[in-house]
PDB file of C-alpha atoms in Angstrom:
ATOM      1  CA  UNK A1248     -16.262  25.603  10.919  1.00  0.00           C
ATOM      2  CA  UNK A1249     -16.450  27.497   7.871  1.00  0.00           C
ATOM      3  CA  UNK A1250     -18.820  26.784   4.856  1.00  0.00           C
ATOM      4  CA  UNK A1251     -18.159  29.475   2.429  1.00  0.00           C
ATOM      5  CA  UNK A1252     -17.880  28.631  -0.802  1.00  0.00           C
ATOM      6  CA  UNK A1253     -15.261  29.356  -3.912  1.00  0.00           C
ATOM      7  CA  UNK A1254     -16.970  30.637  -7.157  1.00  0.00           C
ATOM      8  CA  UNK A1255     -14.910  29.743  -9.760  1.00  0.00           C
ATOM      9  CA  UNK A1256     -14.187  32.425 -12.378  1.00  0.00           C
ATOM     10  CA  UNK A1257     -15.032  32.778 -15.885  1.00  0.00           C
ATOM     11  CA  UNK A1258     -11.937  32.443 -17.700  1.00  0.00           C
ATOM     12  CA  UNK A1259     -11.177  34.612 -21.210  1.00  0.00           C
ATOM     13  CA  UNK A1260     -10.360  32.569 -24.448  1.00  0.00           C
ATOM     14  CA  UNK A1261      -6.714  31.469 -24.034  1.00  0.00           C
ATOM     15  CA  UNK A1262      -3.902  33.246 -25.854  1.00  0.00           C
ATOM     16  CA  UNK A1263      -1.625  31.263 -27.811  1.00  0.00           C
ATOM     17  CA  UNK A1264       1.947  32.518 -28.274  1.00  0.00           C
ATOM     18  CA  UNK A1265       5.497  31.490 -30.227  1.00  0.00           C
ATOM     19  CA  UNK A1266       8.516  30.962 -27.837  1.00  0.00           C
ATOM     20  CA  UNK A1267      11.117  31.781 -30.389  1.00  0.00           C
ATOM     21  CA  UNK A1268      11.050  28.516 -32.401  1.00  0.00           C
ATOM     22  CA  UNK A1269      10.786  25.573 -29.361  1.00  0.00           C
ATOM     23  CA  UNK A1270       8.515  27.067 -26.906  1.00  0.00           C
ATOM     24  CA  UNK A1271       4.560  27.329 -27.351  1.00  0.00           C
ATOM     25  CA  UNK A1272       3.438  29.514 -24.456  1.00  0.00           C
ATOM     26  CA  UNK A1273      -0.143  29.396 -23.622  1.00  0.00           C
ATOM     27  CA  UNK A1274      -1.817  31.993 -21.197  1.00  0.00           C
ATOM     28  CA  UNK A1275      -5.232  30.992 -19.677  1.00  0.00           C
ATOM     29  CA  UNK A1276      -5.815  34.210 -17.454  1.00  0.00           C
ATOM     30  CA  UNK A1277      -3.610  37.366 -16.388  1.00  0.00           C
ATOM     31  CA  UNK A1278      -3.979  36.665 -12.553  1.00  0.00           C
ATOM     32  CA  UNK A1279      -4.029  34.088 -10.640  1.00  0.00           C
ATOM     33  CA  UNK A1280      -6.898  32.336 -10.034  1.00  0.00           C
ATOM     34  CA  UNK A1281      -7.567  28.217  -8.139  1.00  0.00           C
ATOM     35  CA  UNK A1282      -9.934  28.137 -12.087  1.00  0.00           C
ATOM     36  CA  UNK A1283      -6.852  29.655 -14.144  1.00  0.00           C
ATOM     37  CA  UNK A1284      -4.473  27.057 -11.760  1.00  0.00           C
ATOM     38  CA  UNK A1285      -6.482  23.738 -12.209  1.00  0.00           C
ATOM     39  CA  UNK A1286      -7.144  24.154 -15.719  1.00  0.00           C
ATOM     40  CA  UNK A1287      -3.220  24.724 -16.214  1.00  0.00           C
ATOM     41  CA  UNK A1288      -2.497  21.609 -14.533  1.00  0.00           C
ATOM     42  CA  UNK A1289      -5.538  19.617 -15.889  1.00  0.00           C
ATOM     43  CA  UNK A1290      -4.201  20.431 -19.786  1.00  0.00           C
ATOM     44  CA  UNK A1291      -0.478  19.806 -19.178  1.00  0.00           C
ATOM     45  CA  UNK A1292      -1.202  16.308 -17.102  1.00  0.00           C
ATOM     46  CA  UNK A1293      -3.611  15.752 -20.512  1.00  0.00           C
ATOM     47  CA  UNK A1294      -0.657  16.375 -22.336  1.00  0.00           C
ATOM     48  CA  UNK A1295       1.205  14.165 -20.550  1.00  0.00           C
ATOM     49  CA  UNK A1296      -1.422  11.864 -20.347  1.00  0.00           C
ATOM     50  CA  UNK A1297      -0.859  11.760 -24.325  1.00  0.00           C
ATOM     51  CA  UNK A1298       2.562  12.025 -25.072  1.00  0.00           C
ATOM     52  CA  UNK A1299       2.861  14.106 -27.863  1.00  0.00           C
ATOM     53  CA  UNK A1300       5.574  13.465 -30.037  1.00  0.00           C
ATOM     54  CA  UNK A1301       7.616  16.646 -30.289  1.00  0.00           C
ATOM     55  CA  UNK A1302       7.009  17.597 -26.796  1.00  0.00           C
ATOM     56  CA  UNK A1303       9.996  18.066 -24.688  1.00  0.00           C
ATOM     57  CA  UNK A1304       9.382  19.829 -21.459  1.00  0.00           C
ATOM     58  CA  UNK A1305       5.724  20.617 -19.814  1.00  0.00           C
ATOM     59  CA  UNK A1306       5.623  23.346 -17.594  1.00  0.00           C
ATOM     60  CA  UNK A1307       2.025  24.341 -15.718  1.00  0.00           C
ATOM     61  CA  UNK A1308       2.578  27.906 -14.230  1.00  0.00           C
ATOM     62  CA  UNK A1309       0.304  29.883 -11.978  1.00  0.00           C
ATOM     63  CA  UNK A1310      -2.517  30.853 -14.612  1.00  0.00           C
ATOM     64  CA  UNK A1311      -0.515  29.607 -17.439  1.00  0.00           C
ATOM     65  CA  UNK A1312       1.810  27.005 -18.965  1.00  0.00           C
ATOM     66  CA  UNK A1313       4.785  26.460 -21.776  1.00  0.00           C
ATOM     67  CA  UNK A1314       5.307  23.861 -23.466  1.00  0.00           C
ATOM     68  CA  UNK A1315       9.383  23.254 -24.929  1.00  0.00           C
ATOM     69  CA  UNK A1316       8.978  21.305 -28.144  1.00  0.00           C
ATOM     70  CA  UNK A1317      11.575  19.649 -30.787  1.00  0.00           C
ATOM     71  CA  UNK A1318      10.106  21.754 -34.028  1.00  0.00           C
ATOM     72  CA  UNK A1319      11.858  19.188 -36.127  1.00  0.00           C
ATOM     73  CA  UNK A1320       9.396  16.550 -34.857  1.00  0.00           C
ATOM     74  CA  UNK A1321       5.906  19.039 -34.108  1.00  0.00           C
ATOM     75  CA  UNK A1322       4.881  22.516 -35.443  1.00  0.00           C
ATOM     76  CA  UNK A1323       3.715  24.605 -33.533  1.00  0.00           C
ATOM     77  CA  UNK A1324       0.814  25.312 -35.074  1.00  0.00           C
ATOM     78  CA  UNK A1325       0.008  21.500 -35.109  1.00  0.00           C
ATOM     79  CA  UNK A1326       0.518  21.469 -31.206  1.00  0.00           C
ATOM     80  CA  UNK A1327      -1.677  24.575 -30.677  1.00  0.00           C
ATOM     81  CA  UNK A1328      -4.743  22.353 -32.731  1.00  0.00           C
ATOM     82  CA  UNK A1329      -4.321  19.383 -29.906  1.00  0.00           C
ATOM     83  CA  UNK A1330      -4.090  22.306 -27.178  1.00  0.00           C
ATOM     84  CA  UNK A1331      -7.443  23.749 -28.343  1.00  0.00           C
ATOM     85  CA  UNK A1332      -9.023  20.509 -28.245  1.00  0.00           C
ATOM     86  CA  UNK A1333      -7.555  19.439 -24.876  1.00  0.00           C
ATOM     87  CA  UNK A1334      -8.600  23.046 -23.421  1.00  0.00           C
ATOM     88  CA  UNK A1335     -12.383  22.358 -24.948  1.00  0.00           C
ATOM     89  CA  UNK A1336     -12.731  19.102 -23.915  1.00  0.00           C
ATOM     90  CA  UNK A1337     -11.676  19.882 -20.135  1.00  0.00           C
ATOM     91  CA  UNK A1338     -14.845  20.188 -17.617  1.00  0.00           C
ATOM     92  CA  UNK A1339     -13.312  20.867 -14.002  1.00  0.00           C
ATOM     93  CA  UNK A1340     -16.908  20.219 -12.235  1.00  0.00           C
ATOM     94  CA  UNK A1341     -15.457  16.082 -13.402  1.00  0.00           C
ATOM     95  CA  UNK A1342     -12.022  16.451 -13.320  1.00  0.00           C
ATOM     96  CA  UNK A1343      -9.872  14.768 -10.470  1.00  0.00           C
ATOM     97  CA  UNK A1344      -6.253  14.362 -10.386  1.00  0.00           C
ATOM     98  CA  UNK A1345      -3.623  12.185  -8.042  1.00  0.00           C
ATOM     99  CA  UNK A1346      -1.717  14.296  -5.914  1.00  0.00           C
ATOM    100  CA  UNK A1347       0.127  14.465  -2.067  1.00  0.00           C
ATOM    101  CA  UNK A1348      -0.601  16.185   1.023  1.00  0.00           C
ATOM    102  CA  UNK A1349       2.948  17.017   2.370  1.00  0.00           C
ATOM    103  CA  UNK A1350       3.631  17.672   5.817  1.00  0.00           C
ATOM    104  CA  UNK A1351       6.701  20.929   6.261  1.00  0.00           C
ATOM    105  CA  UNK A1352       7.094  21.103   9.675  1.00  0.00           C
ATOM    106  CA  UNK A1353       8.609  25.072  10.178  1.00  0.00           C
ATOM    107  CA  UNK A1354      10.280  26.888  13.018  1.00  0.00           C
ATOM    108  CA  UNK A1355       8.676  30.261  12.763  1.00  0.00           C
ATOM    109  CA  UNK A1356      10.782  33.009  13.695  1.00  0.00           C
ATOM    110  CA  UNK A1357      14.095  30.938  13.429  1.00  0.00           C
ATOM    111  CA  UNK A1358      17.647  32.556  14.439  1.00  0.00           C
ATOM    112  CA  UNK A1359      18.796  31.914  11.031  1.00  0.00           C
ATOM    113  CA  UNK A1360      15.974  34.035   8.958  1.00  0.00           C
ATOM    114  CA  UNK A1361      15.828  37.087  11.784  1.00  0.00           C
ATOM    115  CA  UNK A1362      19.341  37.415  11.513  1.00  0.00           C
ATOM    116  CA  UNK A1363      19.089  37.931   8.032  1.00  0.00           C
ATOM    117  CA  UNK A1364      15.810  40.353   7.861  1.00  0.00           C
ATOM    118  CA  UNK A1365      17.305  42.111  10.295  1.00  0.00           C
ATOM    119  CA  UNK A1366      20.022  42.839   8.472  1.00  0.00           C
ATOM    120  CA  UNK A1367      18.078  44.329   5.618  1.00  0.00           C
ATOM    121  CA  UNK A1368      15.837  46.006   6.941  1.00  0.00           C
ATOM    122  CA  UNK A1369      17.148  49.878   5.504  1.00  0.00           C
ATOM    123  CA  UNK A1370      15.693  47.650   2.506  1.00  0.00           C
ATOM    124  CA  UNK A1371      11.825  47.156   3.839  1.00  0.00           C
ATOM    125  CA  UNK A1372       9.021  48.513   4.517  1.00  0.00           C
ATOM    126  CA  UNK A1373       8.819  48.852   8.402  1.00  0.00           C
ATOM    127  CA  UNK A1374      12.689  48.950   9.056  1.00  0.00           C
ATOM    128  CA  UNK A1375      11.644  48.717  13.107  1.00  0.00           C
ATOM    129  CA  UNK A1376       9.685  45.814  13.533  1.00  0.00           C
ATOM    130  CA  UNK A1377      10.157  42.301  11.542  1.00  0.00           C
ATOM    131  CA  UNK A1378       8.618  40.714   8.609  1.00  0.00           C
ATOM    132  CA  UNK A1379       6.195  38.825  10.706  1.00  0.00           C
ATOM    133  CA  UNK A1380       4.660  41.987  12.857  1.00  0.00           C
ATOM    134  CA  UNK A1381       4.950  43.947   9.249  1.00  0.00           C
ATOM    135  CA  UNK A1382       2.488  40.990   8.232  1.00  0.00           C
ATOM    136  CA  UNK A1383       0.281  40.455  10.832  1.00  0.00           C
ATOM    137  CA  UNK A1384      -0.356  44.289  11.306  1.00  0.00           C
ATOM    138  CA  UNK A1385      -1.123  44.877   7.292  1.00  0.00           C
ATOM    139  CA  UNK A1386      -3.560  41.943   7.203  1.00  0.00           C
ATOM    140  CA  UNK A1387      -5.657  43.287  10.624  1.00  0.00           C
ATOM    141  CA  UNK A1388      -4.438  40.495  12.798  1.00  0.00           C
ATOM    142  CA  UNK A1389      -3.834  41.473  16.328  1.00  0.00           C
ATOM    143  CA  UNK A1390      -0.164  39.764  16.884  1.00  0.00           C
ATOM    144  CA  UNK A1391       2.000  37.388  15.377  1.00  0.00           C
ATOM    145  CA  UNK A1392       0.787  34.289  16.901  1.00  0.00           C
ATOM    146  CA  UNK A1393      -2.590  35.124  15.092  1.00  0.00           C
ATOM    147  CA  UNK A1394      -0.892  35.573  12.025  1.00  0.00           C
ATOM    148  CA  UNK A1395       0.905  32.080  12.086  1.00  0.00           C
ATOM    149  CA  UNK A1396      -2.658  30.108  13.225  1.00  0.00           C
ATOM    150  CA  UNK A1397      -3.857  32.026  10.004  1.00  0.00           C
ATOM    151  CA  UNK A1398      -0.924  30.762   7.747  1.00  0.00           C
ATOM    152  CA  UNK A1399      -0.696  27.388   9.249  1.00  0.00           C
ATOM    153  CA  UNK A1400      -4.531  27.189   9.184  1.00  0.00           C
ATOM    154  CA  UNK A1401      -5.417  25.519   5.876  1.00  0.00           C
ATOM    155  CA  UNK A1402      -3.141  24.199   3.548  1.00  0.00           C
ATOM    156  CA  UNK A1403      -1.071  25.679   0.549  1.00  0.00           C
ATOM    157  CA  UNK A1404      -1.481  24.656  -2.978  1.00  0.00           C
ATOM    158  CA  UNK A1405       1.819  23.940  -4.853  1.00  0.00           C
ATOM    159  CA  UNK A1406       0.685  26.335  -8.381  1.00  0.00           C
ATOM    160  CA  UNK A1407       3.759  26.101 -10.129  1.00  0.00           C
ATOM    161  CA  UNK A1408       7.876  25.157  -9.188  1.00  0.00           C
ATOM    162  CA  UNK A1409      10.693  27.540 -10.647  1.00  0.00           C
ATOM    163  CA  UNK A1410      12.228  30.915 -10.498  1.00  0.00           C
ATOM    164  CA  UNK A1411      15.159  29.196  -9.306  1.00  0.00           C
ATOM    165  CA  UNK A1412      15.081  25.273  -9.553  1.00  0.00           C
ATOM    166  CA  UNK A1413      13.186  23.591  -6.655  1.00  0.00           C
ATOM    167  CA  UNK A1414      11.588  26.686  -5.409  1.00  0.00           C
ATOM    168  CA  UNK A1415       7.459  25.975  -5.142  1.00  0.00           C
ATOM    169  CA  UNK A1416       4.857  28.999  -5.521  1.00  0.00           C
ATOM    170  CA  UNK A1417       1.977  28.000  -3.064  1.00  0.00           C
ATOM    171  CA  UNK A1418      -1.452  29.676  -2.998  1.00  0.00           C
ATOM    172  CA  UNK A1419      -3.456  28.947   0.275  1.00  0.00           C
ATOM    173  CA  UNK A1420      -6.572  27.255  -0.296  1.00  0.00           C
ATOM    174  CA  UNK A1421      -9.114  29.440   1.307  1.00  0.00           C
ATOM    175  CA  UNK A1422     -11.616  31.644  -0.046  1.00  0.00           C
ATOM    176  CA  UNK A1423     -10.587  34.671  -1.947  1.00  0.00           C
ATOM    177  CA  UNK A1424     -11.861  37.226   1.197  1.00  0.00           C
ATOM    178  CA  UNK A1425      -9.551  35.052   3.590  1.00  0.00           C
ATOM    179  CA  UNK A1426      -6.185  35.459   1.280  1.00  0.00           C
ATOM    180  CA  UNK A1427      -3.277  36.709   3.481  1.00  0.00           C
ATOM    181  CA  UNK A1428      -1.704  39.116   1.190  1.00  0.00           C
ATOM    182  CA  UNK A1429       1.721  41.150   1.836  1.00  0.00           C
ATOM    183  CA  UNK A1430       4.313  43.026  -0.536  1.00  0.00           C
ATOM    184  CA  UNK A1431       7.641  42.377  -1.313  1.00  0.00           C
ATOM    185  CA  UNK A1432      10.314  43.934  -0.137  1.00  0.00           C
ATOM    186  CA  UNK A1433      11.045  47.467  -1.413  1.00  0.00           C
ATOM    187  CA  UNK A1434      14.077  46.263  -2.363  1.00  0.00           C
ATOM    188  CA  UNK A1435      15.479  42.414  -2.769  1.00  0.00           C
ATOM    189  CA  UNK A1436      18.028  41.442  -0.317  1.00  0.00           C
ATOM    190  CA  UNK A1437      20.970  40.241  -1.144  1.00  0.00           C
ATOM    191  CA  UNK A1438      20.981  37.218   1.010  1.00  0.00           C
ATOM    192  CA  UNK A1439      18.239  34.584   2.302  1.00  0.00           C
ATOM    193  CA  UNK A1440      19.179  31.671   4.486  1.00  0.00           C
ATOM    194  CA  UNK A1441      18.295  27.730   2.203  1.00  0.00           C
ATOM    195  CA  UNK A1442      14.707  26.226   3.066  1.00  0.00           C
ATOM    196  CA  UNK A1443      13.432  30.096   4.316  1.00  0.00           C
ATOM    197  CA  UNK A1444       9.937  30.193   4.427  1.00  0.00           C
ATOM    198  CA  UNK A1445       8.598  33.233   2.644  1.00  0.00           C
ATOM    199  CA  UNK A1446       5.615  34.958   1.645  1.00  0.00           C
ATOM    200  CA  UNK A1447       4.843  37.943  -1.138  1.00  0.00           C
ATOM    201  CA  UNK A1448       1.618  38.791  -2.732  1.00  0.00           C
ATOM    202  CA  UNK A1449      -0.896  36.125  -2.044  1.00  0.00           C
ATOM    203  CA  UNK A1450       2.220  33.363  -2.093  1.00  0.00           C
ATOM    204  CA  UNK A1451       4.074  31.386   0.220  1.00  0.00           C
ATOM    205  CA  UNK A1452       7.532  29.944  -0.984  1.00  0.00           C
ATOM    206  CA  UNK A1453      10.446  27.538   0.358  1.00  0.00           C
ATOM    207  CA  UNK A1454      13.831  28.692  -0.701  1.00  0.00           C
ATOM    208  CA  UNK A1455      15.563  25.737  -2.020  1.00  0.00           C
ATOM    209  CA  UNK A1456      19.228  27.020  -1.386  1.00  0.00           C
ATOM    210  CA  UNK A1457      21.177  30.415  -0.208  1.00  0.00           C
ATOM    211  CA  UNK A1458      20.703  33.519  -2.426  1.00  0.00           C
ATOM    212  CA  UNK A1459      19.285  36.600  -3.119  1.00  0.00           C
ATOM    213  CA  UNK A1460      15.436  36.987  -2.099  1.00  0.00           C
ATOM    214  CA  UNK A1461      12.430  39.538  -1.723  1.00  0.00           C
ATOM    215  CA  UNK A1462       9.453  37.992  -0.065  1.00  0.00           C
ATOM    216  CA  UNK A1463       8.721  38.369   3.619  1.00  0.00           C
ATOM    217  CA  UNK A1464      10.738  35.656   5.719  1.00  0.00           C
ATOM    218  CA  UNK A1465       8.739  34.275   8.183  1.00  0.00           C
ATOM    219  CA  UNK A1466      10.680  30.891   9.135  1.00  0.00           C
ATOM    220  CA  UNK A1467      12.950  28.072   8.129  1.00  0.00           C
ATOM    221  CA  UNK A1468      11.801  24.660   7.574  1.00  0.00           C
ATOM    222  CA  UNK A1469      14.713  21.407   8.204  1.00  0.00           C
ATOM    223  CA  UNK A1470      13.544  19.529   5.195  1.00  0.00           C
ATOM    224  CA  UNK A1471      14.990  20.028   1.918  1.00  0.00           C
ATOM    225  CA  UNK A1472      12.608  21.006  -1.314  1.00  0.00           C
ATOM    226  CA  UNK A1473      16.051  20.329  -3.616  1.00  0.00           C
ATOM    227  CA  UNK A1474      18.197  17.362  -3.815  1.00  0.00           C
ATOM    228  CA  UNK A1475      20.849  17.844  -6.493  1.00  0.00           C
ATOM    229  CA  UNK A1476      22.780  14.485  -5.496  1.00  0.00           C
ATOM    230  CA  UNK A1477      19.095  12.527  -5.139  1.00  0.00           C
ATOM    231  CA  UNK A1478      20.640  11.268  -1.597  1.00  0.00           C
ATOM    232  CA  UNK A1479      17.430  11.199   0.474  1.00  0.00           C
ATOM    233  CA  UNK A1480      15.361   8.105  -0.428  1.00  0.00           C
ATOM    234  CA  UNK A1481      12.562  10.515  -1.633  1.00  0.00           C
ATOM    235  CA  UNK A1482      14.125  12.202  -4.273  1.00  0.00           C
ATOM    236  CA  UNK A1483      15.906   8.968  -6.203  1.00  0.00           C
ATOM    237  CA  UNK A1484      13.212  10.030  -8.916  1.00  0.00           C
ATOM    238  CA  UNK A1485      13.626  13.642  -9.396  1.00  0.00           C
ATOM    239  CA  UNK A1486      15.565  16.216  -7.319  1.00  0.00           C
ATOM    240  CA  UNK A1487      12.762  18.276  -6.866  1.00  0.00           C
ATOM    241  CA  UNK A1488      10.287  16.905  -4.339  1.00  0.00           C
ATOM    242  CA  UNK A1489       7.028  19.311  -4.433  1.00  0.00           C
ATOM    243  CA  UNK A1490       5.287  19.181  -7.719  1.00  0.00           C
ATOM    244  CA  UNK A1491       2.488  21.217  -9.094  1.00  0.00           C
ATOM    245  CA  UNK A1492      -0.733  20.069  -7.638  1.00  0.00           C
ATOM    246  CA  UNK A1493       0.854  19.317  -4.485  1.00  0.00           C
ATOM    247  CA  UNK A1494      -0.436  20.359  -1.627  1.00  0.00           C
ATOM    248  CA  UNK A1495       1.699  21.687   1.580  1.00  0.00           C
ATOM    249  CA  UNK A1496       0.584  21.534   4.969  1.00  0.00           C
ATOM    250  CA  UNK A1497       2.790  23.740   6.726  1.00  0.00           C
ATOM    251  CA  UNK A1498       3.406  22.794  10.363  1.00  0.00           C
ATOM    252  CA  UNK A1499       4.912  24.697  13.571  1.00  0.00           C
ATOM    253  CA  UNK A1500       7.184  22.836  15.380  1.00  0.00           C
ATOM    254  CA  UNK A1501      10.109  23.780  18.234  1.00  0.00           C
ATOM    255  CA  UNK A1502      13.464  24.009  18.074  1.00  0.00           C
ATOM    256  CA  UNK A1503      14.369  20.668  19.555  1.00  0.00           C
ATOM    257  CA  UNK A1504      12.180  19.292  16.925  1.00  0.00           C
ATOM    258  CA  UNK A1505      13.657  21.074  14.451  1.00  0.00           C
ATOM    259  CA  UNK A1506      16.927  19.576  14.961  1.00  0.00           C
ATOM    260  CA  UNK A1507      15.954  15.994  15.571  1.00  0.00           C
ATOM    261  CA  UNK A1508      14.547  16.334  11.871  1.00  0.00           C
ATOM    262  CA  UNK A1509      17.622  18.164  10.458  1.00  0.00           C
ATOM    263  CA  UNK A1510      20.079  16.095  11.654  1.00  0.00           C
ATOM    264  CA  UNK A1511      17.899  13.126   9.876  1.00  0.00           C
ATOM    265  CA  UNK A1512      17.940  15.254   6.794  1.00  0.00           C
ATOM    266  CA  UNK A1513      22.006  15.723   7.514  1.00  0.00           C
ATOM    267  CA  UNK A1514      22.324  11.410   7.841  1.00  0.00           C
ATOM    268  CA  UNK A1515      20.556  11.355   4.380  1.00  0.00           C
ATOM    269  CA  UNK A1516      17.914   8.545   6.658  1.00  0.00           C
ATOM    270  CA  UNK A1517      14.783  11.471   6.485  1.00  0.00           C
ATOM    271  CA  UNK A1518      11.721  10.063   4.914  1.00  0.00           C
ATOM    272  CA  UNK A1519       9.057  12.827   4.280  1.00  0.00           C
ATOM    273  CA  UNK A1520       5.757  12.492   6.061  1.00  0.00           C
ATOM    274  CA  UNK A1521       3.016  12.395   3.077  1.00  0.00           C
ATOM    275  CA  UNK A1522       0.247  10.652   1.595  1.00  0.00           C
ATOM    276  CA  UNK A1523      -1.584  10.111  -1.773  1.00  0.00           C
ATOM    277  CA  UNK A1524      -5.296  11.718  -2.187  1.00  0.00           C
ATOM    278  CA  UNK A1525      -6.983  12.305  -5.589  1.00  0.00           C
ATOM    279  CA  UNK A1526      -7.855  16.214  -5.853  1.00  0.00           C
ATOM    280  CA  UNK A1527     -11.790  16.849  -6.682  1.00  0.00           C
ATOM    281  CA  UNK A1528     -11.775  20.630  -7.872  1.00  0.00           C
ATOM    282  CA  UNK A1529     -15.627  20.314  -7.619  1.00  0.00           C
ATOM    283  CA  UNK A1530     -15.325  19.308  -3.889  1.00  0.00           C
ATOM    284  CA  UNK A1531     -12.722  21.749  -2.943  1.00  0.00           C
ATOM    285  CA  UNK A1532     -14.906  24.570  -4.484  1.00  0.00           C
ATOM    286  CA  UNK A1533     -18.220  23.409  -2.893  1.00  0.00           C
ATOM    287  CA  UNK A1534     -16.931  23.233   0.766  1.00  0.00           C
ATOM    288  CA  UNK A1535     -13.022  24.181   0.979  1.00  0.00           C
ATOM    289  CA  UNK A1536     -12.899  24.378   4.697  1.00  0.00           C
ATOM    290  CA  UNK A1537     -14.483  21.018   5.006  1.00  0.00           C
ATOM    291  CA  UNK A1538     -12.164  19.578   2.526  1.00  0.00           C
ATOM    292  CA  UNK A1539      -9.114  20.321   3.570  1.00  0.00           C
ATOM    293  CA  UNK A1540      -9.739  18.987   6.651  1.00  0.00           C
ATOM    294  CA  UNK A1541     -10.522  15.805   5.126  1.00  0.00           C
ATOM    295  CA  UNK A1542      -7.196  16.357   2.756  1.00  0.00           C
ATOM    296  CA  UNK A1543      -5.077  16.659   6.030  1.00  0.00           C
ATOM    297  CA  UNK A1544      -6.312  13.323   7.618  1.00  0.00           C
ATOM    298  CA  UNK A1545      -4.122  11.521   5.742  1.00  0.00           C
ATOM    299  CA  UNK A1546      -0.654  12.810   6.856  1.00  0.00           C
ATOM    300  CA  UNK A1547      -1.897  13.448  10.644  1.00  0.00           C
TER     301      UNK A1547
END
């Protein structure tokens, strides 16, 4: 097993920015980072943690957050002062967070998403082969299969949810030398099947309905990651299951599994397999390979 370590990174002095006259947009790092992610999430769940008066929406991004505020109610400026003081007060060596370890059972190389990278591929990279031999090949693996018991290996961090609603950017939790890393494609397509599974820079992503799409497509999972009606007994809170801080443990499963699940999914009787943990950046850093095994114990 593994022992490396993650050295967390020295982070610059935030930048503070104006969004028009509601938004306060506050930039921690200019890449992406697991020190610029946690101390994203750490000062929005502070924020939270608060509630500020003024503040409508609280968005944590990838090295980054915004905040939407009522400027009838909070200035800016005044909101910027409590940011500050959150931002200095916040010591990730101490800080721990709730969060879930979901299980997303996938069927790699689906019908559904070769179908459709097939049919773009005057639009890729390596227009004779497929997204997941494109992949394995540019990161040094020897075959697919290799590939997908590197992606399914350790668990992906939920950074941030958005581009379209639903959609979660994850960032696999290993040590920066063990990052899978792949392009986009040269151009989008116009077309990706709901609940692909994708991957483009260092990021894996679920595609929350049909649309247009550039990242590598790699597999389709049966669970939903959107729930605009909030029929499925998880999402009677919000219809948007993964949160920031989540943490996805993507799983390979076959075909006939694969449609046992969806046709749960279909009867609106699908309850997803997680559990509850609270997140030690310290830990994680220390001994990542270690503690993510302990992290997937509790959904197994």
């Amino acid at each position: 097993m593994a022992t490396e370590r993650i050295t967390p990174v020295d982070l610059p002095e935030p930048r503070y920015e104006y969004g028009a006259d509601d938004h306060v947009f506050v930039e921690l790092a200019e890449e992406m980072s697991f020190t610029a992610n946690f101390k994203a999430m750490a000062i929005t769940q502070q924020v939270a943690e608060r509630d500020i008066d003024g503040v409508v929406e609280n968005c944590p991004a990838n090295a980054s957050y915004m905040l939407r505020i009522d400027p009838e109610i909070i200035h800016p400026d005044d909101l910027i002062a409590e940011l500050k003081e959150i931002e200095s007060e916040i010591d990730l060596e101490n800080y721990e967070w709730e969060t879930r370890i979901i299980d997303v059972p996938v069927l790699f190389e689906d019908p559904w998403t070769h179908e459709t990278l097939m049919e773009f591929r005057e639009r890729h990279q390596d227009p004779d082969g497929t997204d997941l031999e494109y992949s394995a090949e540019l990161n040094g693996f020897d075959g697919v299969e290799s590939f997908i018991d590197a992606f399914v290996g350790a668990p992906h961090l939920v950074t941030m949810v958005g581009f379209v609603p639903g959609l979660p950017w994850c960032f696999q939790m290993v040590p920066r030398n063990q990052q899978l890393e792949v392009p986009k494609y040269v151009e989008p397509r116009t077309d990706t099947p709901s609940r692909a599974v994708g991957f483009g820079g260092a990021f894996s992503v679920i595609y929350p309905v049909q649309g247009a799409g550039g990242y590598q497509l790699y597999g389709r999972t049966p669970i939903e990651v959107l729930d605009t009606e909030q029929t499925l007994p998880d999402f009677r809170d919000s219809m948007v299951f993964p949160n920031p801080g989540d943490i996805l443990n993507y799983r390979r499963i076959d075909r006939e599994e694969y449609d046992a699940i969806r046709e749960e999914v279909e009867a609106g009787t699908y309850e997803y397999n997680y559990g509850e943990v609270r997140f030690s950046p310290e830990e994680f850093f220390e001994s990542p390979a270690e503690y993510n095994e302990r992290l997937m114990e509790v959904v197994e």
